[in-house]
mmCIF file of C-alpha atoms and ligand atoms in Angstrom:
data_model
loop_
_atom_site.group_PDB
_atom_site.id
_atom_site.type_symbol
_atom_site.label_atom_id
_atom_site.label_comp_id
_atom_site.label_asym_id
_atom_site.label_seq_id
_atom_site.Cartn_x
_atom_site.Cartn_y
_atom_site.Cartn_z
ATOM 1 C CA MET A 1 119.937 23.865 44.656
ATOM 2 C CA ALA A 2 122.373 24.848 42.387
ATOM 3 C CA GLU A 3 123.695 22.492 39.432
ATOM 4 C CA THR A 4 127.385 23.097 38.875
ATOM 5 C CA ASP A 5 127.139 22.076 35.285
ATOM 6 C CA CYS A 6 124.082 24.269 34.714
ATOM 7 C CA ILE A 7 124.685 27.510 32.614
ATOM 8 C CA PHE A 8 121.842 29.476 34.332
ATOM 9 C CA CYS A 9 122.780 28.353 37.916
ATOM 10 C CA ASN A 10 126.459 29.547 36.959
ATOM 11 C CA ILE A 11 124.895 33.090 36.040
ATOM 12 C CA ILE A 12 122.920 33.379 38.799
ATOM 13 C CA ALA A 13 126.041 32.414 41.050
ATOM 14 C CA GLY A 14 127.953 35.234 39.368
ATOM 15 C CA GLU A 15 130.256 32.965 37.716
ATOM 16 C CA ILE A 16 129.071 33.747 34.287
ATOM 17 C CA PRO A 17 128.350 37.281 33.083
ATOM 18 C CA SER A 18 124.728 38.317 32.081
ATOM 19 C CA PHE A 19 122.929 41.558 31.297
ATOM 20 C CA LYS A 20 120.999 41.299 34.431
ATOM 21 C CA LEU A 21 117.613 43.366 34.176
ATOM 22 C CA TYR A 22 115.988 42.407 37.684
ATOM 23 C CA GLU A 23 116.140 40.015 40.488
ATOM 24 C CA ASP A 24 114.190 39.245 43.463
ATOM 25 C CA ALA A 25 114.045 36.404 46.110
ATOM 26 C CA ARG A 26 112.831 33.856 43.708
ATOM 27 C CA THR A 27 113.588 35.181 40.136
ATOM 28 C CA TYR A 28 116.429 36.568 37.885
ATOM 29 C CA ALA A 29 115.925 38.531 34.680
ATOM 30 C CA MET A 30 118.508 38.904 32.025
ATOM 31 C CA MET A 31 118.872 39.615 28.526
ATOM 32 C CA ASP A 32 118.931 36.474 25.979
ATOM 33 C CA ILE A 33 122.252 36.417 24.187
ATOM 34 C CA ASN A 34 120.667 34.888 21.024
ATOM 35 C CA PRO A 35 117.701 37.350 20.757
ATOM 36 C CA PHE A 36 115.067 36.656 18.111
ATOM 37 C CA ASN A 37 113.843 40.375 18.306
ATOM 38 C CA ASP A 38 115.333 43.355 20.273
ATOM 39 C CA GLY A 39 114.472 43.103 23.943
ATOM 40 C CA HIS A 40 114.287 39.222 23.999
ATOM 41 C CA CYS A 41 115.062 38.499 27.487
ATOM 42 C CA LEU A 42 114.450 35.568 30.078
ATOM 43 C CA VAL A 43 113.164 35.350 33.626
ATOM 44 C CA ILE A 44 114.639 32.330 35.219
ATOM 45 C CA THR A 45 113.919 31.041 38.839
ATOM 46 C CA LYS A 46 116.678 31.291 41.172
ATOM 47 C CA ALA A 47 116.413 27.570 42.242
ATOM 48 C CA HIS A 48 117.402 24.959 39.895
ATOM 49 C CA SER A 49 114.355 23.018 38.347
ATOM 50 C CA ILE A 50 114.609 21.440 34.922
ATOM 51 C CA ASN A 51 111.338 23.108 33.715
ATOM 52 C CA LEU A 52 107.739 23.709 34.681
ATOM 53 C CA LEU A 53 107.008 20.002 35.490
ATOM 54 C CA ASP A 54 109.342 19.789 38.503
ATOM 55 C CA ALA A 55 109.650 23.578 39.727
ATOM 56 C CA ASP A 56 108.266 24.708 43.039
ATOM 57 C CA PRO A 57 104.829 26.390 42.733
ATOM 58 C CA ALA A 58 106.088 29.362 44.963
ATOM 59 C CA ASP A 59 108.799 29.853 42.398
ATOM 60 C CA LEU A 60 106.414 29.751 39.590
ATOM 61 C CA ALA A 61 104.155 32.140 41.344
ATOM 62 C CA ALA A 62 106.968 34.686 41.352
ATOM 63 C CA VAL A 63 107.860 34.314 37.573
ATOM 64 C CA LEU A 64 104.972 36.276 36.251
ATOM 65 C CA PRO A 65 105.083 39.192 38.328
ATOM 66 C CA ALA A 66 108.667 39.547 37.501
ATOM 67 C CA ALA A 67 107.812 39.082 33.755
ATOM 68 C CA GLN A 68 105.221 41.676 34.217
ATOM 69 C CA ILE A 69 108.051 44.228 35.303
ATOM 70 C CA ILE A 70 110.205 43.422 32.535
ATOM 71 C CA ALA A 71 107.425 43.571 29.883
ATOM 72 C CA ARG A 72 106.355 46.979 31.133
ATOM 73 C CA ALA A 73 109.908 48.345 30.771
ATOM 74 C CA ILE A 74 110.024 46.616 27.328
ATOM 75 C CA GLU A 75 106.681 48.015 26.369
ATOM 76 C CA THR A 76 108.027 51.548 27.115
ATOM 77 C CA ALA A 77 111.362 51.430 26.067
ATOM 78 C CA LEU A 78 111.152 49.481 22.810
ATOM 79 C CA GLU A 79 107.369 49.962 21.896
ATOM 80 C CA PRO A 80 106.916 46.482 20.399
ATOM 81 C CA GLU A 81 103.674 45.670 18.604
ATOM 82 C CA GLY A 82 103.219 42.768 21.051
ATOM 83 C CA ILE A 83 104.994 40.617 23.564
ATOM 84 C CA ASN A 84 104.699 36.741 24.044
ATOM 85 C CA ILE A 85 105.511 35.195 27.279
ATOM 86 C CA ILE A 86 106.769 31.610 26.167
ATOM 87 C CA GLN A 87 108.185 29.006 28.134
ATOM 88 C CA ALA A 88 109.222 25.616 26.650
ATOM 89 C CA ASN A 89 109.220 22.057 28.470
ATOM 90 C CA GLY A 90 111.109 19.348 26.661
ATOM 91 C CA PRO A 91 112.796 19.037 23.247
ATOM 92 C CA ALA A 92 109.741 19.013 21.218
ATOM 93 C CA ALA A 93 108.708 22.349 22.714
ATOM 94 C CA GLY A 94 112.130 23.828 21.775
ATOM 95 C CA GLN A 95 113.775 23.765 25.276
ATOM 96 C CA THR A 96 117.553 23.914 25.053
ATOM 97 C CA VAL A 97 118.503 24.781 28.460
ATOM 98 C CA TYR A 98 117.161 22.631 31.108
ATOM 99 C CA HIS A 99 116.896 25.142 33.901
ATOM 100 C CA TYR A 100 113.329 26.774 34.317
ATOM 101 C CA HIS A 101 112.988 29.843 32.297
ATOM 102 C CA SER A 102 110.246 31.899 30.690
ATOM 103 C CA HIS A 103 110.966 34.091 27.405
ATOM 104 C CA ILE A 104 109.828 37.754 27.401
ATOM 105 C CA PHE A 105 109.449 37.735 23.622
ATOM 106 C CA PRO A 106 108.905 41.117 22.083
ATOM 107 C CA ARG A 107 106.997 40.982 18.864
ATOM 108 C CA ARG A 108 106.879 42.978 15.744
ATOM 109 C CA LEU A 109 104.244 42.666 13.110
ATOM 110 C CA ASN A 110 105.128 40.187 10.194
ATOM 111 C CA ASP A 111 108.281 39.191 12.194
ATOM 112 C CA GLY A 112 108.044 35.759 11.004
ATOM 113 C CA ALA A 113 108.458 33.989 14.355
ATOM 114 C CA LEU A 114 106.941 30.546 14.044
ATOM 115 C CA LEU A 115 104.821 30.790 17.057
ATOM 116 C CA ASN A 116 101.513 31.632 15.718
ATOM 117 C CA TRP A 117 99.376 28.635 14.661
ATOM 118 C CA GLY A 118 95.967 28.942 12.792
ATOM 119 C CA HIS A 119 92.771 28.317 14.458
ATOM 120 C CA ALA A 120 91.042 25.278 12.699
ATOM 121 C CA PRO A 121 87.947 23.717 14.142
ATOM 122 C CA GLY A 122 88.748 20.700 16.291
ATOM 123 C CA ASP A 123 87.073 17.180 16.401
ATOM 124 C CA MET A 124 84.813 17.382 19.503
ATOM 125 C CA GLY A 125 84.823 13.598 19.875
ATOM 126 C CA LYS A 126 88.705 13.555 19.894
ATOM 127 C CA ILE A 127 88.741 16.762 22.204
ATOM 128 C CA GLU A 128 86.512 14.865 24.771
ATOM 129 C CA GLU A 129 88.629 11.733 24.636
ATOM 130 C CA ILE A 130 91.875 13.542 25.373
ATOM 131 C CA TYR A 131 89.950 15.639 27.973
ATOM 132 C CA ASN A 132 88.899 12.509 29.784
ATOM 133 C CA LYS A 133 92.588 11.109 29.713
ATOM 134 C CA ILE A 134 93.819 14.327 31.415
ATOM 135 C CA MET A 135 90.953 14.574 33.925
ATOM 136 C CA ALA A 136 91.819 10.811 34.776
ATOM 137 C CA GLU A 137 95.115 12.569 36.081
ATOM 138 C CA LEU A 138 93.682 15.424 37.593
ATOM 139 C CA GLY A 139 91.177 13.214 39.721
HETATM 140 P P1 5GP B 201 115.080 27.408 25.216
HETATM 141 O O1 5GP B 201 115.490 27.146 23.987
HETATM 142 O O2 5GP B 201 115.352 26.597 26.406
HETATM 143 O O3 5GP B 201 113.572 27.829 25.611
HETATM 144 O O4 5GP B 201 115.603 29.031 25.819
HETATM 145 C C1 5GP B 201 117.014 28.953 26.246
HETATM 146 C C2 5GP B 201 117.412 30.271 26.061
HETATM 147 O O5 5GP B 201 118.639 30.624 26.752
HETATM 148 C C3 5GP B 201 117.759 30.609 24.479
HETATM 149 O O6 5GP B 201 116.962 31.468 24.030
HETATM 150 C C4 5GP B 201 119.166 30.920 24.489
HETATM 151 O O7 5GP B 201 119.682 32.150 23.578
HETATM 152 C C5 5GP B 201 119.475 31.526 25.986
HETATM 153 N N1 5GP B 201 120.748 31.222 26.462
HETATM 154 C C6 5GP B 201 121.670 30.097 26.377
HETATM 155 N N2 5GP B 201 122.936 30.467 26.850
HETATM 156 C C7 5GP B 201 122.878 31.692 27.468
HETATM 157 C C8 5GP B 201 123.625 32.319 28.192
HETATM 158 O O8 5GP B 201 124.647 31.899 28.484
HETATM 159 N N3 5GP B 201 123.404 33.449 28.612
HETATM 160 C C9 5GP B 201 121.943 34.003 28.339
HETATM 161 N N4 5GP B 201 121.673 35.276 28.821
HETATM 162 N N5 5GP B 201 121.049 33.409 27.479
HETATM 163 C C10 5GP B 201 121.542 32.311 27.178
HETATM 164 ZN ZN1 ZN B 202 120.112 25.664 37.020
#
């Protein structure tokens, strides 16, 4: 269901312009208008959902194949040194548009994107405690 005050719903409806790259029955891909690196683009679901947490699994299942199509085109056209597929859920994760989208995020070595965290060994007791909390929800 489209939301009239949602910028991405308005883009899909053709009411706001975009550099459309691709669309299929469930997804729509376009250039991001505030790109971090050249080729930064977005795959969004055609159906409105806030983010991963409330999206229809069938829409989510369509997102990765669409992302693969775009990523392959970027790989050939722009020859980045890497590509992240990134998706934010909630403010602390960096979500600013509350309509599901995955970023296709081309990377350059030493581009300074603050996405790469170091690998420090975890506390196994703490990991197990958190694991048990999540597993209690999964049943
Ligand atoms: P988020 O911060 O929610 O993970 O990502 C939202 C993305 O949407 C941002 O990268 C932002 O640049 C992009 N964005 C915001 N408004 C528009 C718009 O009107 N058109 C396009 N193509 N991208 C937008
Ligand atoms: Zn929307």
